Amino acid sequence: MFAVAEYRPLFGSYVLATVGDQLARLALTVLVFQRTGSPLLSALTFAISYLPWVVGGPVLAALADRLPRQRVMVVSDLARAALVAAMAVPGMPLPALLGLLLLVSVAAPPYEAARAALAADVLTGDRYAVATSVTGIVLQLAQVVGFLLGGLLVTALPPSVGLLLNAATFALSGGWLLVGLRPRPAPLVEAGAAVQSVWRDTAAGLRLVLGDRRLAVIVALLWIGVLLNNAHEGIGTGLSEELSGGQGLVGVVLAVHPAGAVVGMLLVGRFCPPRLRDRLVVPLVLLSVAATAVAGLAARIPDRGVSTVAFVAALAVAGFATAWTVPLNVAFVAAVPPAARGRAIGIAMAGISAVQGLGALAAGAAADVVPAGTVVLVTGLAGLPLVVVPLLALLRTRAPAGRAVAGPSGT
């Protein structure tokens, strides 16, 4: 897949932006926690970046089908570079920081939808199936690097350094895409389809995703699974305080889950045949939720050293088990025509981002009342019955045969 010239900038720019984004998100979360001491406000900072997905993700993602996808990505990256650089101005009031963060996040839905859909145009057949797994692995590694680097920076340097690095990664990403991708017409125009209002296009995408039983089941399972497996991200600072008495472990707490996911995706995505991958979905989903509950129990161990080791190990197992997303991502848009991929992927990603943000916010609110470890425990215990219904529904469906295309995680 890396032999395809256009895929290299598409892949590399995404890794760059992801590392910088995680670094900046962590820097802002710590900055807010330092100023306010509130896990809820810290979680709000983490969650606000998902708000545009919640209130307008499908509509914004429709731009990826209505406009040339390269242009959508380049403009999104350069706009985010300028906005994040403004956030690094010393003494920026907290409300202004959050407002700029919200504006930065508005560019995410069209960018993500365009990137995922364009990858399916650039890579075909088995190449895309391989890219789905590899991109997922590298995305998790990028998150690990971003969180660990961010954890080091926030203990030694002002958060503004992390923000400036994020602005630089967005600028580099946009420039790379500009020179590395060939211009293409807007997908709807290329397909000869009538360009309707953005609302009609969005509604058509919703009907497409929710009208197919298997797609609807996959979306439901993805949304619930992401909600349960990522809620702890919003209370990383609180968990670090609980485990170590300070913020020194915040990078480790946030990085261990994606680190486990790297190993899981490598083993499941690269070394398991397709049939085995499909059979592993159910046990891996259950393991991911159960391991989250075990992590919550580990945080309650009185000995801080033992508690930290057990918590990190359990959360790594939970991350490993999220490899169940690999076969679901490959199958997600098997029935979606190329001209509708931006909308279909955007709708699924809107839900994923919505539950990530809402989960982080709910976890932060709960951590203002009970210990952060208890929040993780309750998330895992409550999650086991929540995943049963979509898992049973998934078992009653059959995977569409023949095509390997983009998944809703954008990989």
Short mmCIF file of C-alpha atoms in Angstrom, two decimals:
data_model
loop_
_atom_site.label_atom_id
_atom_site.label_comp_id
_atom_site.label_asym_id
_atom_site.label_seq_id
_atom_site.Cartn_x
_atom_site.Cartn_y
_atom_site.Cartn_z
CA MET A 1 0.00 0.00 0.00
CA PHE A 2 2.92 2.39 0.65
CA ALA A 3 3.96 1.81 -2.95
CA VAL A 4 0.92 3.91 -3.91
CA ALA A 5 2.34 7.43 -4.15
CA GLU A 6 -0.80 9.25 -3.04
CA TYR A 7 -1.29 7.08 0.02
CA ARG A 8 2.01 8.14 1.58
CA PRO A 9 1.03 11.79 2.18
CA LEU A 10 -2.49 10.72 3.10
CA PHE A 11 -1.12 8.38 5.74
CA GLY A 12 1.85 10.41 6.94
CA SER A 13 -0.01 13.68 7.32
CA TYR A 14 -2.68 11.94 9.39
CA VAL A 15 -0.06 10.52 11.76
CA LEU A 16 1.56 13.95 12.13
CA ALA A 17 -1.71 15.67 12.94
CA THR A 18 -2.80 12.92 15.34
CA VAL A 19 0.38 13.09 17.42
CA GLY A 20 0.13 16.86 17.67
CA ASP A 21 -3.58 16.74 18.43
CA GLN A 22 -3.18 14.32 21.34
CA LEU A 23 -0.28 16.37 22.69
CA ALA A 24 -2.30 19.59 22.61
CA ARG A 25 -5.42 17.96 24.05
CA LEU A 26 -3.44 16.66 27.02
CA ALA A 27 -1.72 20.03 27.50
CA LEU A 28 -5.08 21.82 27.60
CA THR A 29 -6.60 19.25 29.96
CA VAL A 30 -3.72 19.65 32.41
CA LEU A 31 -3.82 23.45 32.07
CA VAL A 32 -7.49 23.57 33.00
CA PHE A 33 -6.98 21.15 35.89
CA GLN A 34 -4.11 23.29 37.18
CA ARG A 35 -6.21 26.46 37.05
CA THR A 36 -9.44 25.04 38.47
CA GLY A 37 -8.66 21.77 40.27
CA SER A 38 -11.92 20.38 38.88
CA PRO A 39 -12.06 16.96 37.16
CA LEU A 40 -15.35 18.03 35.56
CA LEU A 41 -13.88 21.14 33.92
CA SER A 42 -10.81 19.17 32.90
CA ALA A 43 -13.06 16.56 31.28
CA LEU A 44 -15.08 19.34 29.64
CA THR A 45 -11.91 20.54 27.94
CA PHE A 46 -11.27 17.02 26.68
CA ALA A 47 -14.89 16.59 25.57
CA ILE A 48 -15.46 19.96 23.89
CA SER A 49 -13.39 18.90 20.88
CA TYR A 50 -16.08 16.33 20.12
CA LEU A 51 -18.97 18.81 20.31
CA PRO A 52 -19.08 19.69 16.58
CA TRP A 53 -19.48 16.00 15.82
CA VAL A 54 -22.44 15.85 18.19
CA VAL A 55 -24.33 18.89 16.89
CA GLY A 56 -23.31 18.94 13.24
CA GLY A 57 -20.99 16.09 12.36
CA PRO A 58 -23.09 14.50 9.59
CA VAL A 59 -23.79 17.90 7.99
CA LEU A 60 -20.14 18.98 8.11
CA ALA A 61 -18.99 15.58 6.86
CA ALA A 62 -21.26 15.95 3.82
CA LEU A 63 -18.76 18.53 2.53
CA ALA A 64 -16.44 15.60 1.79
CA ASP A 65 -18.85 14.47 -0.94
CA ARG A 66 -19.89 17.93 -2.16
CA LEU A 67 -16.39 19.47 -2.56
CA PRO A 68 -13.04 18.14 -3.82
CA ARG A 69 -11.69 16.03 -0.96
CA GLN A 70 -8.10 17.24 -1.24
CA ARG A 71 -9.26 20.85 -0.92
CA VAL A 72 -11.42 20.01 2.10
CA MET A 73 -8.46 18.43 3.89
CA VAL A 74 -5.92 21.15 3.09
CA VAL A 75 -8.21 24.02 4.13
CA SER A 76 -9.17 22.17 7.33
CA ASP A 77 -5.53 21.59 8.30
CA LEU A 78 -4.37 25.15 7.61
CA ALA A 79 -7.34 26.64 9.47
CA ARG A 80 -6.59 24.45 12.48
CA ALA A 81 -2.92 25.42 12.40
CA ALA A 82 -3.82 29.11 12.66
CA LEU A 83 -6.40 28.61 15.41
CA VAL A 84 -4.18 26.38 17.57
CA ALA A 85 -1.32 28.87 17.23
CA ALA A 86 -3.67 31.56 18.57
CA MET A 87 -4.45 29.33 21.56
CA ALA A 88 -0.76 29.38 22.51
CA VAL A 89 -0.79 33.15 23.20
CA PRO A 90 0.34 33.59 26.84
CA GLY A 91 -2.35 34.62 29.30
CA MET A 92 -5.24 33.57 27.06
CA PRO A 93 -8.42 33.55 29.22
CA LEU A 94 -9.94 30.13 29.77
CA PRO A 95 -13.26 30.92 27.99
CA ALA A 96 -11.32 32.15 24.94
CA LEU A 97 -9.21 28.98 24.94
CA LEU A 98 -12.31 26.81 24.99
CA GLY A 99 -13.90 28.89 22.24
CA LEU A 100 -10.86 28.50 20.01
CA LEU A 101 -10.79 24.78 20.76
CA LEU A 102 -14.40 24.55 19.62
CA LEU A 103 -13.55 26.32 16.35
CA VAL A 104 -10.61 23.99 15.79
CA SER A 105 -12.93 21.04 16.28
CA VAL A 106 -15.38 22.29 13.65
CA ALA A 107 -12.79 21.43 10.99
CA ALA A 108 -12.51 17.81 12.13
CA PRO A 109 -15.70 16.27 10.63
CA PRO A 110 -15.11 17.32 7.01
CA TYR A 111 -11.39 16.50 7.27
CA GLU A 112 -11.92 13.03 8.77
CA ALA A 113 -14.68 12.11 6.34
CA ALA A 114 -12.66 13.31 3.34
CA ARG A 115 -9.52 11.48 4.46
CA ALA A 116 -11.24 8.15 5.06
CA ALA A 117 -13.22 8.32 1.82
CA LEU A 118 -10.19 9.38 -0.23
CA ALA A 119 -8.17 6.49 1.18
CA ALA A 120 -10.78 4.11 -0.24
CA ASP A 121 -10.40 5.84 -3.62
CA VAL A 122 -6.60 5.64 -3.59
CA LEU A 123 -6.38 2.04 -2.34
CA THR A 124 -8.52 -0.76 -3.71
CA GLY A 125 -9.17 -4.41 -2.90
CA ASP A 126 -6.75 -6.15 -0.51
CA ARG A 127 -4.58 -3.05 -0.22
CA TYR A 128 -7.35 -1.25 1.57
CA ALA A 129 -8.00 -4.19 3.90
CA VAL A 130 -4.32 -4.15 4.90
CA ALA A 131 -4.34 -0.37 5.25
CA THR A 132 -7.30 -0.55 7.61
CA SER A 133 -5.33 -2.64 10.07
CA VAL A 134 -2.01 -0.82 9.66
CA THR A 135 -3.54 2.64 9.95
CA GLY A 136 -5.40 1.60 13.08
CA ILE A 137 -2.15 0.35 14.61
CA VAL A 138 -0.22 3.48 13.70
CA LEU A 139 -3.07 5.68 14.92
CA GLN A 140 -2.86 4.04 18.33
CA LEU A 141 0.93 4.43 18.32
CA ALA A 142 0.52 8.08 17.43
CA GLN A 143 -1.81 8.49 20.39
CA VAL A 144 0.69 6.76 22.67
CA VAL A 145 3.50 9.04 21.47
CA GLY A 146 1.29 12.11 21.75
CA PHE A 147 0.12 11.29 25.26
CA LEU A 148 3.57 10.29 26.55
CA LEU A 149 5.28 13.28 24.94
CA GLY A 150 2.52 15.48 26.29
CA GLY A 151 2.93 13.99 29.75
CA LEU A 152 6.63 14.83 29.68
CA LEU A 153 6.11 18.33 28.29
CA VAL A 154 3.44 19.40 30.77
CA THR A 155 5.70 18.46 33.67
CA ALA A 156 8.67 20.42 32.30
CA LEU A 157 7.35 23.12 29.97
CA PRO A 158 4.35 25.45 29.68
CA PRO A 159 1.27 23.98 27.93
CA SER A 160 1.73 26.60 25.19
CA VAL A 161 4.69 24.58 23.88
CA GLY A 162 2.40 21.63 23.23
CA LEU A 163 -0.06 23.89 21.45
CA LEU A 164 2.62 25.36 19.18
CA LEU A 165 3.83 21.88 18.29
CA ASN A 166 0.25 20.94 17.41
CA ALA A 167 -0.06 24.02 15.17
CA ALA A 168 3.15 23.02 13.41
CA THR A 169 1.91 19.47 12.78
CA PHE A 170 -1.33 20.79 11.25
CA ALA A 171 0.62 23.15 8.98
CA LEU A 172 2.98 20.38 7.85
CA SER A 173 0.04 18.05 7.27
CA GLY A 174 -1.79 20.58 5.11
CA GLY A 175 1.30 21.34 3.04
CA TRP A 176 2.06 17.67 2.48
CA LEU A 177 -1.49 17.00 1.29
CA LEU A 178 -1.37 20.00 -1.04
CA VAL A 179 1.72 18.79 -2.88
CA GLY A 180 1.23 15.03 -2.50
CA LEU A 181 -2.33 14.49 -3.70
CA ARG A 182 -3.58 15.07 -7.22
CA PRO A 183 -6.67 17.27 -7.57
CA ARG A 184 -9.95 15.43 -8.09
CA PRO A 185 -13.43 16.78 -8.79
CA ALA A 186 -16.10 16.72 -6.11
CA PRO A 187 -17.36 13.11 -5.76
CA LEU A 188 -21.01 13.97 -6.39
CA VAL A 189 -20.06 15.90 -9.52
CA GLU A 190 -17.79 13.09 -10.72
CA ALA A 191 -20.60 10.56 -10.22
CA GLY A 192 -23.00 12.71 -12.22
CA ALA A 193 -25.37 12.96 -9.26
CA ALA A 194 -27.55 15.98 -8.69
CA VAL A 195 -26.13 18.21 -5.96
CA GLN A 196 -29.00 18.84 -3.56
CA SER A 197 -29.04 20.96 -0.44
CA VAL A 198 -26.59 19.88 2.24
CA TRP A 199 -29.55 18.90 4.42
CA ARG A 200 -30.96 16.56 1.78
CA ASP A 201 -27.54 15.03 1.20
CA THR A 202 -27.12 14.48 4.94
CA ALA A 203 -30.58 12.90 5.21
CA ALA A 204 -29.74 10.57 2.33
CA GLY A 205 -26.60 9.48 4.16
CA LEU A 206 -28.56 8.79 7.33
CA ARG A 207 -31.07 6.68 5.42
CA LEU A 208 -28.23 4.78 3.82
CA VAL A 209 -26.50 3.92 7.11
CA LEU A 210 -29.55 3.30 9.30
CA GLY A 211 -31.60 1.58 6.61
CA ASP A 212 -29.21 -1.35 6.28
CA ARG A 213 -29.56 -3.77 9.20
CA ARG A 214 -25.94 -4.87 9.34
CA LEU A 215 -24.58 -1.35 9.05
CA ALA A 216 -26.93 -0.19 11.80
CA VAL A 217 -25.84 -3.03 14.09
CA ILE A 218 -22.15 -2.34 13.45
CA VAL A 219 -22.67 1.35 14.18
CA ALA A 220 -24.50 0.59 17.43
CA LEU A 221 -21.76 -1.76 18.59
CA LEU A 222 -19.04 0.72 17.69
CA TRP A 223 -20.74 3.56 19.51
CA ILE A 224 -21.39 1.57 22.68
CA GLY A 225 -17.94 -0.02 22.65
CA VAL A 226 -16.16 3.30 22.19
CA LEU A 227 -18.24 4.88 24.96
CA LEU A 228 -17.24 2.18 27.43
CA ASN A 229 -13.60 1.88 26.43
CA ASN A 230 -12.73 5.58 26.27
CA ALA A 231 -14.59 7.17 29.17
CA HIS A 232 -11.43 7.06 31.31
CA GLU A 233 -9.68 9.49 28.94
CA GLY A 234 -11.65 12.40 30.36
CA ILE A 235 -10.48 11.71 33.91
CA GLY A 236 -6.82 10.96 33.22
CA THR A 237 -5.64 13.71 35.57
CA GLY A 238 -7.96 12.49 38.33
CA LEU A 239 -6.79 8.90 37.90
CA SER A 240 -3.16 10.02 38.04
CA GLU A 241 -3.84 11.92 41.27
CA GLU A 242 -5.56 8.87 42.76
CA LEU A 243 -2.85 6.41 41.76
CA SER A 244 0.28 8.47 42.45
CA GLY A 245 -0.76 11.60 44.33
CA GLY A 246 0.26 13.85 41.44
CA GLN A 247 0.05 14.40 37.70
CA GLY A 248 3.22 12.52 36.79
CA LEU A 249 1.31 9.44 35.61
CA VAL A 250 -1.25 11.21 33.44
CA GLY A 251 0.63 10.42 30.24
CA VAL A 252 0.98 6.75 31.19
CA VAL A 253 -2.67 6.47 32.22
CA LEU A 254 -3.81 7.82 28.87
CA ALA A 255 -1.19 6.01 26.75
CA VAL A 256 -1.52 2.46 28.07
CA HIS A 257 -4.92 1.79 26.47
CA PRO A 258 -3.83 2.69 22.91
CA ALA A 259 -0.56 0.83 23.54
CA GLY A 260 -2.54 -2.33 24.23
CA ALA A 261 -4.64 -1.63 21.14
CA VAL A 262 -1.48 -1.57 19.01
CA VAL A 263 -0.62 -5.12 20.04
CA GLY A 264 -4.19 -6.33 19.63
CA MET A 265 -4.64 -4.81 16.18
CA LEU A 266 -1.30 -6.19 15.05
CA LEU A 267 -2.17 -9.73 16.10
CA VAL A 268 -5.80 -9.69 15.01
CA GLY A 269 -5.48 -7.51 11.93
CA ARG A 270 -2.25 -8.90 10.48
CA PHE A 271 -1.98 -12.50 11.65
CA CYS A 272 -5.56 -13.76 11.86
CA PRO A 273 -7.44 -14.93 8.75
CA PRO A 274 -10.72 -13.12 8.02
CA ARG A 275 -13.00 -15.85 9.39
CA LEU A 276 -11.11 -16.02 12.67
CA ARG A 277 -11.20 -12.23 12.97
CA ASP A 278 -14.96 -12.29 12.60
CA ARG A 279 -15.31 -15.01 15.26
CA LEU A 280 -13.13 -13.03 17.69
CA VAL A 281 -15.41 -9.98 17.69
CA VAL A 282 -17.75 -11.22 20.44
CA PRO A 283 -15.12 -12.47 22.94
CA LEU A 284 -12.94 -9.41 22.38
CA VAL A 285 -15.82 -6.99 22.99
CA LEU A 286 -16.65 -8.77 26.24
CA LEU A 287 -12.99 -8.85 27.27
CA SER A 288 -12.54 -5.13 26.62
CA VAL A 289 -15.42 -4.25 28.92
CA ALA A 290 -14.53 -6.80 31.63
CA ALA A 291 -10.91 -5.60 31.71
CA THR A 292 -12.15 -2.03 32.22
CA ALA A 293 -14.02 -3.20 35.33
CA VAL A 294 -10.87 -4.96 36.58
CA ALA A 295 -8.91 -1.72 36.11
CA GLY A 296 -11.48 0.05 38.29
CA LEU A 297 -11.04 -2.59 40.98
CA ALA A 298 -7.26 -2.25 40.75
CA ALA A 299 -7.47 1.48 41.43
CA ARG A 300 -9.06 0.68 44.80
CA ILE A 301 -6.08 -1.36 46.06
CA PRO A 302 -4.61 0.50 49.08
CA ASP A 303 -0.95 -0.01 48.11
CA ARG A 304 -0.26 2.67 45.48
CA GLY A 305 2.52 0.75 43.77
CA VAL A 306 0.50 -2.44 43.41
CA SER A 307 -2.59 -0.45 42.46
CA THR A 308 -0.76 1.40 39.68
CA VAL A 309 0.78 -1.74 38.17
CA ALA A 310 -2.52 -3.64 38.27
CA PHE A 311 -4.47 -0.69 36.85
CA VAL A 312 -2.04 -0.19 33.98
CA ALA A 313 -2.00 -3.92 33.18
CA ALA A 314 -5.81 -4.20 33.16
CA LEU A 315 -6.21 -1.09 31.01
CA ALA A 316 -3.62 -2.47 28.58
CA VAL A 317 -5.69 -5.66 28.26
CA ALA A 318 -8.81 -3.57 27.64
CA GLY A 319 -6.93 -1.75 24.90
CA PHE A 320 -5.69 -5.03 23.41
CA ALA A 321 -9.27 -6.29 23.19
CA THR A 322 -10.41 -3.26 21.18
CA ALA A 323 -8.94 -5.08 18.17
CA TRP A 324 -12.56 -6.11 17.60
CA THR A 325 -12.87 -2.84 15.67
CA VAL A 326 -10.65 -4.15 12.85
CA PRO A 327 -13.12 -6.57 11.18
CA LEU A 328 -16.03 -4.20 11.79
CA ASN A 329 -14.22 -1.29 10.17
CA VAL A 330 -13.37 -3.35 7.10
CA ALA A 331 -17.00 -4.42 6.68
CA PHE A 332 -18.74 -1.16 7.50
CA VAL A 333 -19.35 0.43 4.13
CA ALA A 334 -19.33 -2.64 1.90
CA ALA A 335 -22.63 -1.51 0.37
CA VAL A 336 -21.84 2.22 0.22
CA PRO A 337 -21.14 3.71 -3.24
CA PRO A 338 -18.00 5.88 -3.52
CA ALA A 339 -19.98 9.11 -3.93
CA ALA A 340 -21.67 8.54 -0.55
CA ARG A 341 -18.68 7.38 1.47
CA GLY A 342 -17.96 10.78 2.98
CA ARG A 343 -21.47 11.01 4.42
CA ALA A 344 -21.65 7.39 5.56
CA ILE A 345 -18.27 7.51 7.28
CA GLY A 346 -19.04 10.94 8.70
CA ILE A 347 -22.30 9.74 10.26
CA ALA A 348 -20.61 6.79 11.93
CA MET A 349 -17.71 8.94 13.10
CA ALA A 350 -20.12 11.58 14.39
CA GLY A 351 -21.62 9.01 16.71
CA ILE A 352 -18.20 7.74 17.77
CA SER A 353 -16.99 11.24 18.58
CA ALA A 354 -20.26 12.08 20.31
CA VAL A 355 -20.02 9.15 22.69
CA GLN A 356 -16.33 9.86 23.29
CA GLY A 357 -17.11 13.41 24.30
CA LEU A 358 -20.24 12.62 26.28
CA GLY A 359 -18.52 9.69 27.97
CA ALA A 360 -15.57 11.84 29.01
CA LEU A 361 -17.93 14.53 30.28
CA ALA A 362 -20.07 12.06 32.23
CA ALA A 363 -16.96 10.46 33.71
CA GLY A 364 -15.68 13.89 34.76
CA ALA A 365 -18.98 14.78 36.40
CA ALA A 366 -19.00 11.47 38.26
CA ALA A 367 -15.37 11.94 39.34
CA ASP A 368 -16.37 15.19 41.03
CA VAL A 369 -18.53 13.07 43.35
CA VAL A 370 -16.76 9.70 43.67
CA PRO A 371 -13.14 8.58 43.17
CA ALA A 372 -12.00 8.33 39.56
CA GLY A 373 -11.24 4.62 39.95
CA THR A 374 -14.82 3.99 41.01
CA VAL A 375 -16.01 5.66 37.81
CA VAL A 376 -13.89 3.24 35.77
CA LEU A 377 -15.24 0.29 37.77
CA VAL A 378 -18.87 1.27 37.27
CA THR A 379 -18.26 1.87 33.56
CA GLY A 380 -16.98 -1.68 33.13
CA LEU A 381 -19.69 -3.34 35.21
CA ALA A 382 -22.50 -1.41 33.53
CA GLY A 383 -21.00 -2.05 30.12
CA LEU A 384 -21.32 -5.83 30.14
CA PRO A 385 -25.13 -5.88 29.82
CA LEU A 386 -25.04 -2.90 27.42
CA VAL A 387 -23.04 -4.74 24.76
CA VAL A 388 -25.14 -7.92 24.83
CA VAL A 389 -27.97 -6.67 22.58
CA PRO A 390 -25.81 -5.42 19.68
CA LEU A 391 -23.61 -8.52 19.93
CA LEU A 392 -26.63 -10.80 19.61
CA ALA A 393 -27.92 -8.74 16.69
CA LEU A 394 -24.51 -8.93 15.01
CA LEU A 395 -24.52 -12.71 15.25
CA ARG A 396 -27.83 -12.79 13.38
CA THR A 397 -26.42 -10.90 10.41
CA ARG A 398 -24.02 -12.00 7.72
CA ALA A 399 -21.06 -9.99 6.47
CA PRO A 400 -21.44 -8.72 2.90
CA ALA A 401 -19.04 -10.43 0.57
CA GLY A 402 -16.67 -9.16 -2.00
CA ARG A 403 -15.48 -5.65 -1.21
CA ALA A 404 -13.03 -4.19 1.27
CA VAL A 405 -13.66 -0.58 1.95
CA ALA A 406 -13.28 2.17 4.50
CA GLY A 407 -14.53 1.79 8.04
CA PRO A 408 -16.17 4.34 10.30
CA SER A 409 -13.09 4.81 12.43
CA GLY A 410 -11.56 6.35 9.36
CA THR A 411 -8.83 3.76 9.09
#
